mmCIF file of C-alpha atoms in Angstrom:
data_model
loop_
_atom_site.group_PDB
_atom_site.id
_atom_site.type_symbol
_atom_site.label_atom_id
_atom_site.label_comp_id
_atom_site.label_asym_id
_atom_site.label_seq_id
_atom_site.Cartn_x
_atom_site.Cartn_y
_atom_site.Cartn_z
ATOM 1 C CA UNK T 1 9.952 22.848 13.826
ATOM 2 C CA UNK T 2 11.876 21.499 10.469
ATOM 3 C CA UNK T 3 8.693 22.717 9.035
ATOM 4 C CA UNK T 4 8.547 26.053 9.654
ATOM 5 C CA UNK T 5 13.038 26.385 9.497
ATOM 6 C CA UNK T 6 11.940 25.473 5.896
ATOM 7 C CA UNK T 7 8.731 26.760 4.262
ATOM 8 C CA UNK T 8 9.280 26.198 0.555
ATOM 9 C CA UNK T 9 9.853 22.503 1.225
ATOM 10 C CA UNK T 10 6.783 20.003 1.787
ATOM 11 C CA UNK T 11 8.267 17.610 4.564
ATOM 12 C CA UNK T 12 5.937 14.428 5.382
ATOM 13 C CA UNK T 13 7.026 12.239 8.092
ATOM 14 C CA UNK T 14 5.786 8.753 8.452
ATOM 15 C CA UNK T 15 7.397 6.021 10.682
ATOM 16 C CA UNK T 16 11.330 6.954 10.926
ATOM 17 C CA UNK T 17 11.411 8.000 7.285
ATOM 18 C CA UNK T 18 10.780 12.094 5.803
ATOM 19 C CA UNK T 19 9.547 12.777 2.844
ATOM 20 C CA UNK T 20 10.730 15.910 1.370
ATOM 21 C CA UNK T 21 9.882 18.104 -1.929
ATOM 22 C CA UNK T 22 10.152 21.522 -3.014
ATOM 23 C CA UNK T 23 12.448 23.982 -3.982
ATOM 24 C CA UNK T 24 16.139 21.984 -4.944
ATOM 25 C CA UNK T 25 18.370 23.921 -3.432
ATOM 26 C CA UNK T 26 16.707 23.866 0.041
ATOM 27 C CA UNK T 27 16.506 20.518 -0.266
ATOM 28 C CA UNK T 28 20.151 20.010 -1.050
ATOM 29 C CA UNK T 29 20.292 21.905 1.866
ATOM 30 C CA UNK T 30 17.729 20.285 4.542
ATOM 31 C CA UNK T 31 19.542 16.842 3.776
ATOM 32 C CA UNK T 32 23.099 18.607 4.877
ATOM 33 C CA UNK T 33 21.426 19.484 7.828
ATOM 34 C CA UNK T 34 19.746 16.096 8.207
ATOM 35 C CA UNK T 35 22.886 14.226 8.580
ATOM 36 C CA UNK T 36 24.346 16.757 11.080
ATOM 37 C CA UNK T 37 21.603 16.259 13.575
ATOM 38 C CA UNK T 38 22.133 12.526 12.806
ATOM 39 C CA UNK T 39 25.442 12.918 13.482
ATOM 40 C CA UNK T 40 24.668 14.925 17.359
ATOM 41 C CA UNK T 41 22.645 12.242 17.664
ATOM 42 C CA UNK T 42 24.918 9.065 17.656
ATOM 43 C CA UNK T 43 27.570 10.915 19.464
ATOM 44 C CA UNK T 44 25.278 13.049 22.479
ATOM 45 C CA UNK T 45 22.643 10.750 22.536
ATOM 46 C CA UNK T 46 19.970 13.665 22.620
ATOM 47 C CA UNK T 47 19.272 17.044 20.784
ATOM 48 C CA UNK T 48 17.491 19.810 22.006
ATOM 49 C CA UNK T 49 15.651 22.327 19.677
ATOM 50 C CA UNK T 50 18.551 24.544 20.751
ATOM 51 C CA UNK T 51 20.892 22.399 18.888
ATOM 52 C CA UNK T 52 18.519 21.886 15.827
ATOM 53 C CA UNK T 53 18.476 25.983 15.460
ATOM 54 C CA UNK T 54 22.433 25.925 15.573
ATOM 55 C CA UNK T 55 23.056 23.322 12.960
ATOM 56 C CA UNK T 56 20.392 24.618 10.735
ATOM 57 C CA UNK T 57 21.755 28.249 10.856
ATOM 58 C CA UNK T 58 25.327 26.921 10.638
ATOM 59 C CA UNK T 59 26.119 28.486 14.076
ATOM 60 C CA UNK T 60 28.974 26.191 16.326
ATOM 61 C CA UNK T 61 26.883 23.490 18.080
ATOM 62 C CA UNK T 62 28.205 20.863 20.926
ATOM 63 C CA UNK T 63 30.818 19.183 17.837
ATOM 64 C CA UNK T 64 33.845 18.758 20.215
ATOM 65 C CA UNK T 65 33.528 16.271 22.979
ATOM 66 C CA UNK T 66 34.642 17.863 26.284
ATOM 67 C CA UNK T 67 38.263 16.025 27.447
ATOM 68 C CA UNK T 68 37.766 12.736 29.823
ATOM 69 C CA UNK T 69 34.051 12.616 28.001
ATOM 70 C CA UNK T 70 34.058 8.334 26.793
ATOM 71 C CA UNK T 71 30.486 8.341 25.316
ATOM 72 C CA UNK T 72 26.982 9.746 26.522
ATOM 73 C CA UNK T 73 24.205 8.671 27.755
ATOM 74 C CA UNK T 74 21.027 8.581 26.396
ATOM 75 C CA UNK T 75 20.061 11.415 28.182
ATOM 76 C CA UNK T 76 22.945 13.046 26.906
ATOM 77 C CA UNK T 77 24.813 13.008 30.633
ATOM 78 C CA UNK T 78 28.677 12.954 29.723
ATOM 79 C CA UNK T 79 30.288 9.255 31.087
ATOM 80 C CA UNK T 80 33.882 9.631 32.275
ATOM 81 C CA UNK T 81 36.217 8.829 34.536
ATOM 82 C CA UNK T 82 35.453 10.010 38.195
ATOM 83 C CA UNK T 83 38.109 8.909 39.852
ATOM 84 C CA UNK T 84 42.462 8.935 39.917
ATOM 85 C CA UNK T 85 41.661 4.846 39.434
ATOM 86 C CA UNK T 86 38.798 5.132 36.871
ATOM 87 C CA UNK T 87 41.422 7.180 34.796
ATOM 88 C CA UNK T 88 43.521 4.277 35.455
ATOM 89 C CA UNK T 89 41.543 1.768 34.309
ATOM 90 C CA UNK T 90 40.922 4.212 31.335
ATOM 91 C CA UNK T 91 44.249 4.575 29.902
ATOM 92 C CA UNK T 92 44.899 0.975 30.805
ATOM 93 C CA UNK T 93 42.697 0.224 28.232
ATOM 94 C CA UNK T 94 43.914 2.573 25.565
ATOM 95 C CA UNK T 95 47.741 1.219 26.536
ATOM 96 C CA UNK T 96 46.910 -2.502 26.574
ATOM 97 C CA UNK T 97 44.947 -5.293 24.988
ATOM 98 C CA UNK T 98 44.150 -6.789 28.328
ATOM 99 C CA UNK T 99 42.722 -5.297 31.176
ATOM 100 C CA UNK T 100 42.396 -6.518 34.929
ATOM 101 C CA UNK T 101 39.817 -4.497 36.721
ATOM 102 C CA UNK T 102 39.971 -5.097 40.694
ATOM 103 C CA UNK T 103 37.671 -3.484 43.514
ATOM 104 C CA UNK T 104 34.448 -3.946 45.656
ATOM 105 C CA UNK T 105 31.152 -3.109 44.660
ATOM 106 C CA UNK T 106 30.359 0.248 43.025
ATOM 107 C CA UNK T 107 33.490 1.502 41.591
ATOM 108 C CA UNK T 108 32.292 1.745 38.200
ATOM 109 C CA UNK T 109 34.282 -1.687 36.656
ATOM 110 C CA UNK T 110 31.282 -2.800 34.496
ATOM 111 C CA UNK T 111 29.948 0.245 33.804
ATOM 112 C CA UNK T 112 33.436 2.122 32.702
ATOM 113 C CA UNK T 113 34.104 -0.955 30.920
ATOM 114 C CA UNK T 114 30.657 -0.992 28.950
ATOM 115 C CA UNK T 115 31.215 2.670 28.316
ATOM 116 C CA UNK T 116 34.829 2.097 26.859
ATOM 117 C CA UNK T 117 32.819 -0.907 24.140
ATOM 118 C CA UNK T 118 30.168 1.413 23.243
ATOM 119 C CA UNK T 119 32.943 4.265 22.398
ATOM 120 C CA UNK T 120 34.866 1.735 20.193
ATOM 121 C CA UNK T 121 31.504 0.512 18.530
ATOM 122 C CA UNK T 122 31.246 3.896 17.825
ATOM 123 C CA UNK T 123 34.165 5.178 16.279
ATOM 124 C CA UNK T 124 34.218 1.680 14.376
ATOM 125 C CA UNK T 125 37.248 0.317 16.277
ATOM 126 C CA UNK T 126 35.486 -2.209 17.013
ATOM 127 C CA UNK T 127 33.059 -4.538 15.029
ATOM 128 C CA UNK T 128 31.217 -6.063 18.026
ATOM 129 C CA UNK T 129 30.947 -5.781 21.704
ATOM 130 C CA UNK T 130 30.637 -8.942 23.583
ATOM 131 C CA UNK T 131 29.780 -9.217 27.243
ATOM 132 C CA UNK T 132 29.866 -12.401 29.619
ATOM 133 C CA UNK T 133 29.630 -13.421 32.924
ATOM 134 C CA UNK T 134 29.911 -16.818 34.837
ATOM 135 C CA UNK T 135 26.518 -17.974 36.126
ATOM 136 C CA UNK T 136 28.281 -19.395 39.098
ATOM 137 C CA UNK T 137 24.978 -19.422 41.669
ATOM 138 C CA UNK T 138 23.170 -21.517 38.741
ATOM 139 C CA UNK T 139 24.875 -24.926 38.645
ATOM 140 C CA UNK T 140 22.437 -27.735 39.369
ATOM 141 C CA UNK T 141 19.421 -25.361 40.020
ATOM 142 C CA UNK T 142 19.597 -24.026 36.340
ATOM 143 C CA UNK T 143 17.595 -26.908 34.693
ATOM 144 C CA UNK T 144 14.829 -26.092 37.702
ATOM 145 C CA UNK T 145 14.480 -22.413 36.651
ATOM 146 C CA UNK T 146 11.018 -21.403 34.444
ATOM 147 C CA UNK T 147 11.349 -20.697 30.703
ATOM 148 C CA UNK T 148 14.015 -21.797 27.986
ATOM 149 C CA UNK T 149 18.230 -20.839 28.301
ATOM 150 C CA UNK T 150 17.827 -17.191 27.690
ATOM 151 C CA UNK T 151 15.340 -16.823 29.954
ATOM 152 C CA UNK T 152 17.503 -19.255 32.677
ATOM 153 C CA UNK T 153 20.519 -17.075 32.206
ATOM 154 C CA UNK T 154 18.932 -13.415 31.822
ATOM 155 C CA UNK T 155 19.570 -12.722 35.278
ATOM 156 C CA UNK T 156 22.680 -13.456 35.693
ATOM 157 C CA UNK T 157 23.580 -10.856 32.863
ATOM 158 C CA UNK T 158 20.670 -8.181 34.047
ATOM 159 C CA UNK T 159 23.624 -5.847 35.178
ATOM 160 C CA UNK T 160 24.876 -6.257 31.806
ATOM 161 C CA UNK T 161 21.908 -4.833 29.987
ATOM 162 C CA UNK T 162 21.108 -2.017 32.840
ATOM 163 C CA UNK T 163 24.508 -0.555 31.748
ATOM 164 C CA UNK T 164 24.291 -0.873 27.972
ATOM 165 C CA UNK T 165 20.476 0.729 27.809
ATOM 166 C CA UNK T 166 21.923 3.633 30.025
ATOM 167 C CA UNK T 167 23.988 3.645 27.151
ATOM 168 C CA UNK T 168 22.475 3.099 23.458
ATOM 169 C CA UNK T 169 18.763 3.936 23.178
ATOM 170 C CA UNK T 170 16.595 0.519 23.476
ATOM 171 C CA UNK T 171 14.884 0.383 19.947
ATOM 172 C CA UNK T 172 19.005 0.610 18.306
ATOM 173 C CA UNK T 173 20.019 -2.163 21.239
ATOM 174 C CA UNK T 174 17.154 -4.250 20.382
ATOM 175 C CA UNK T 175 18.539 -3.975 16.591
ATOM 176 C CA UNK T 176 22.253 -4.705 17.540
ATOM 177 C CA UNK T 177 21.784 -7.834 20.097
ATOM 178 C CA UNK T 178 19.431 -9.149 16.942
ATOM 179 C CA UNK T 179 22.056 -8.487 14.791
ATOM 180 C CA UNK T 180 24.811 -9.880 16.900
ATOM 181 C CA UNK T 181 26.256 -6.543 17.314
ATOM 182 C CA UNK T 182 26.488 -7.028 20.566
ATOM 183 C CA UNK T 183 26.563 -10.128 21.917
ATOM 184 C CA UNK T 184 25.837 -11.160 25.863
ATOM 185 C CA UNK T 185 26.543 -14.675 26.460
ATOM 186 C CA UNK T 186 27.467 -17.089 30.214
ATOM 187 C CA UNK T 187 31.029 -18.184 30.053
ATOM 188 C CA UNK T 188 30.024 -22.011 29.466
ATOM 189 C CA UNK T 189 29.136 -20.800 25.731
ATOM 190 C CA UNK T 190 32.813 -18.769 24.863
ATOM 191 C CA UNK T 191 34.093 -22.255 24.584
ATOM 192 C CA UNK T 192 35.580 -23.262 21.280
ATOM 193 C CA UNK T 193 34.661 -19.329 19.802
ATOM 194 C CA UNK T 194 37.760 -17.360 18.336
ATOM 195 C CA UNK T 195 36.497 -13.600 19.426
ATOM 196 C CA UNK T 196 37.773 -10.789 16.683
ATOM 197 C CA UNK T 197 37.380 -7.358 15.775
ATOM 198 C CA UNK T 198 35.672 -7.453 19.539
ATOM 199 C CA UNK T 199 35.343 -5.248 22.639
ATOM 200 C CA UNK T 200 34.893 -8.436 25.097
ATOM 201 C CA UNK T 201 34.323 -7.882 28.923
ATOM 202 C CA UNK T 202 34.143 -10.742 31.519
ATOM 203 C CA UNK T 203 32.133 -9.725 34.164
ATOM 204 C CA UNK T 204 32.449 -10.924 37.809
ATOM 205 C CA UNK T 205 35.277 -12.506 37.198
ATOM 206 C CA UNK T 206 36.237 -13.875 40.807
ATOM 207 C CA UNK T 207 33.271 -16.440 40.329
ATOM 208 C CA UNK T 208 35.431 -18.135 37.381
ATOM 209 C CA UNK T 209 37.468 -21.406 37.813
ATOM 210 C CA UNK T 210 40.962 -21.537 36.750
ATOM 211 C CA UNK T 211 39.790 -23.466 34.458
ATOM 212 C CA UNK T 212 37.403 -21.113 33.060
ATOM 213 C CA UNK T 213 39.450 -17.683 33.181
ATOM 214 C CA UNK T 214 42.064 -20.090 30.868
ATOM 215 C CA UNK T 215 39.710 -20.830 28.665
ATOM 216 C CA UNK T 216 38.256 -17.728 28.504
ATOM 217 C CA UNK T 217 41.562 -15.526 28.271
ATOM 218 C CA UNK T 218 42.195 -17.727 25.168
ATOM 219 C CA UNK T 219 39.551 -16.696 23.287
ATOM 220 C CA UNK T 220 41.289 -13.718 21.990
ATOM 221 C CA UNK T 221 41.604 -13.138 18.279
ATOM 222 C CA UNK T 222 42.724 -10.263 16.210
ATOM 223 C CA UNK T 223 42.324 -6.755 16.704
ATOM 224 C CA UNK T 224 40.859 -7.470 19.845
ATOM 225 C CA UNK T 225 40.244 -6.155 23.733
ATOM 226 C CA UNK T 226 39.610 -7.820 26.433
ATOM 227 C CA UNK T 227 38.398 -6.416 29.746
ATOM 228 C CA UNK T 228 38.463 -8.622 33.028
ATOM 229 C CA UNK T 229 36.839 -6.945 36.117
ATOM 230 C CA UNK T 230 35.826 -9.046 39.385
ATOM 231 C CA UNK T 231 35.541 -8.243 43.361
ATOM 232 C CA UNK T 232 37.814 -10.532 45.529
ATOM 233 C CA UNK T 233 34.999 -9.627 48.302
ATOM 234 C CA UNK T 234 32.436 -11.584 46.387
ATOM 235 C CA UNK T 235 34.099 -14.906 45.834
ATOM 236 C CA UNK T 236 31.007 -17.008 45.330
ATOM 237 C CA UNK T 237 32.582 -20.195 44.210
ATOM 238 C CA UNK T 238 32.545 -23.165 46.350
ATOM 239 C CA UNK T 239 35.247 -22.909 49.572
ATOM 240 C CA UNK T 240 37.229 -25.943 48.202
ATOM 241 C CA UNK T 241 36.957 -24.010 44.949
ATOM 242 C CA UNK T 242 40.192 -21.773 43.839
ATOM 243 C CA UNK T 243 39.020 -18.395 41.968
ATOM 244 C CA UNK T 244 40.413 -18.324 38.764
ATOM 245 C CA UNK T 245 40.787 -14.477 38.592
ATOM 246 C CA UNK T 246 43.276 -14.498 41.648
ATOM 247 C CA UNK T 247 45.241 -17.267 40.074
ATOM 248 C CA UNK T 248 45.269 -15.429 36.772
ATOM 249 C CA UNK T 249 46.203 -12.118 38.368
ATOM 250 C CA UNK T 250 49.040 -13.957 40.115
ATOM 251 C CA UNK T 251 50.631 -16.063 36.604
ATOM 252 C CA UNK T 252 49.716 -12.805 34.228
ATOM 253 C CA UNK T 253 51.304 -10.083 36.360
ATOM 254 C CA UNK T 254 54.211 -9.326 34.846
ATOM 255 C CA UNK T 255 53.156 -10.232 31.361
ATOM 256 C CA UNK T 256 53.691 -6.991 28.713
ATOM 257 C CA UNK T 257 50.310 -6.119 27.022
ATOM 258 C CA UNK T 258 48.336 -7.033 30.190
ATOM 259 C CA UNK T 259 47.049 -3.673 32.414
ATOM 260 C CA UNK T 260 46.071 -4.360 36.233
ATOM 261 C CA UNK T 261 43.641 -1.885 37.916
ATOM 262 C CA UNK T 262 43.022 -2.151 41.171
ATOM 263 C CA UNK T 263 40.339 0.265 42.442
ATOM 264 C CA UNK T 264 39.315 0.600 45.800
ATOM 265 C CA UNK T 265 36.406 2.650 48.377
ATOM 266 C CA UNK T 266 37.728 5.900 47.625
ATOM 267 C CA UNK T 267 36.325 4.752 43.393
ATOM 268 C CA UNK T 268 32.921 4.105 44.978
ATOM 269 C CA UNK T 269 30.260 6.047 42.694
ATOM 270 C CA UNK T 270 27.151 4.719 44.044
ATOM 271 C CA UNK T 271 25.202 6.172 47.298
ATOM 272 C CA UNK T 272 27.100 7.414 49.738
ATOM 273 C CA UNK T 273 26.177 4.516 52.178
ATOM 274 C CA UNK T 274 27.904 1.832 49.531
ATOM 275 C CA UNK T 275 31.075 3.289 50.638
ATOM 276 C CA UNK T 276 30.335 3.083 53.733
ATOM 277 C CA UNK T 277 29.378 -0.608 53.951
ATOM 278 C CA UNK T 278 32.022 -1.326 52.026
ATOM 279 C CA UNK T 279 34.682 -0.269 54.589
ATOM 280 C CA UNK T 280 32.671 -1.255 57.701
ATOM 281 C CA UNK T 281 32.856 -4.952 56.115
ATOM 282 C CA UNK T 282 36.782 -4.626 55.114
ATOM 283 C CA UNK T 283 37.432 -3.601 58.677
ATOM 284 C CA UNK T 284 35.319 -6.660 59.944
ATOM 285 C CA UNK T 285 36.977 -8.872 57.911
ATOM 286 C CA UNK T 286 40.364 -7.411 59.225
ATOM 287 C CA UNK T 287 39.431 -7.883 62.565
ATOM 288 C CA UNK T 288 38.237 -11.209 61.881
ATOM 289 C CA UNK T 289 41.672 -12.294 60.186
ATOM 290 C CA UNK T 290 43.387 -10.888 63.015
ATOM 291 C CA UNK T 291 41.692 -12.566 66.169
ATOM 292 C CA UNK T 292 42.115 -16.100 63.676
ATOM 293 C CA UNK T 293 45.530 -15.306 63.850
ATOM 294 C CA UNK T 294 45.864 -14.313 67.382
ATOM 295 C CA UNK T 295 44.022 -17.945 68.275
ATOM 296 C CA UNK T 296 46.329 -20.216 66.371
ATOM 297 C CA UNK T 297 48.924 -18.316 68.085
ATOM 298 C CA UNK T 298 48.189 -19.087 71.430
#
């Protein structure tokens, strides 16, 4: 297509590098349009031939992002906000350098969250994105599970790279976790690390020890965000265990610079039936609570 939009110039592609010679001022001119499409590119995700026609004839392409739009993917589907609570959680983020993100199963905490990092990687807010999560199921039975400590802990952080390759096309990922660009790591290794110049989201949060969450929360260096997101319905810590994300929520509540989310069913962006289950089991667990309470009445 670049070939015939310019017929004077030779263009040779090889690999991901083109060769161009030829008449100077249409070269001049197919590098201008070079870097535009590179341009489209890291901010859509995609171009169409549409697109390509537009920037070469210098016609208006897609150079505004629509409002609410955080990043695309790489099909070039806008990610926003979808709910009043996303929004929320949104302008939490932009208002504070701490975030709390509360709420059951598929109301978009990781993914908004992982969208919000990519956006400052981005626009160069941000240096590095760096995700964790506790492997709380592991414990004992880590040192029994096949392969060496990546492959142990890859699991556990599989969620984690579903939402960033939605998000960054997998050849440039590849490139950035190499390069430490981003960075996903099981609490147990933040110890000791001063994180700067960082996007950092905790993932399932409610499986954390007060202990942990501490440590963790400490972490935080300059020019820094931190997002915290966990479901209070999927406490899998020990029962004689305390969660350290309810204990945190309860000392850091009041604290200025800290934002608390919570998002509930009506947030749910998943299949229909999530929300669904989701309420059947809060109503259970109501019931539940109530007939307990009834019991040690009598």
């Amino acid at each position: 297509m670049l070939r015939a939009l310019y017929p004077k110039l030779r263009i040779v592609a090889r690999d991901n590098v083109i060769r161009i010679m030829g008449d100077e001022e249409q070269m001049a001119a197919f590098e201008e349009s070079t870097e535009k499409m590179r341009q489209h590119i890291v901010k859509f995700n995609s171009i169409s031939e549409e697109d390509i026609l537009d920037i070469i004839k210098g016609k208006r392409t897609r150079d505004d992002v629509p409002e609410g739009v955080i990043v695309y993917s790489i099909a070039g589907r806008p990610i926003k906000a979808r709910s009043e609570n996303q929004q929320r959680l949104v302008d939490a983020y932009q208002n504070n350098d701490m975030v709390f993100a509360v709420g059951p199963a598929g109301t978009g905490k990781t993914y908004l969250s992982i969208a919000l990092a990519v956006k400052a990687l981005k626009e160069k807010t941000a240096k590095k994105i760096i995700l964790s999560r506790p492997a709380v199921e592991a414990g004992e039975k880590l040192g029994f599970l096949p392969g060496d400590m990546k492959d142990k802990i890859d699991p556990y952080l599989q969620p984690l790279y579903d939402a960033l390759e939605d998000m960054i096309p997998q050849v440039k990922l590849q490139d950035m976790m190499e390069k430490h660009v981003i960075q996903i790591a099981p609490l147990a290794f933040m110890r000791g690390r001063t994180l700067s110049d960082a996007v950092v989201i905790l993932d399932e949060a409610q499986n954390t020890t007060p202990a942990q969450i501490r440590m963790f929360l400490t972490r935080m260096g300059w020019n820094t965000k931190m997002i915290i997101t966990g479901d209070m319905t999927q406490i899998d810590l020990p029962h004689s265990q305390k969660s350290g994300l309810i204990e945190a929520l309860h000392i850091l509540n009041n604290v200025e610079g800290i934002g608390v989310v919570n998002l509930n069913g009506k947030d749910i962006v998943r299949h229909k039936l999530v929300t669904r289950i989701v309420n059947a089991y809060e109503n259970f667990d109501k019931e539940y609570k109530n007939n307990n309470e009834s019991i040690n009445k009598d």
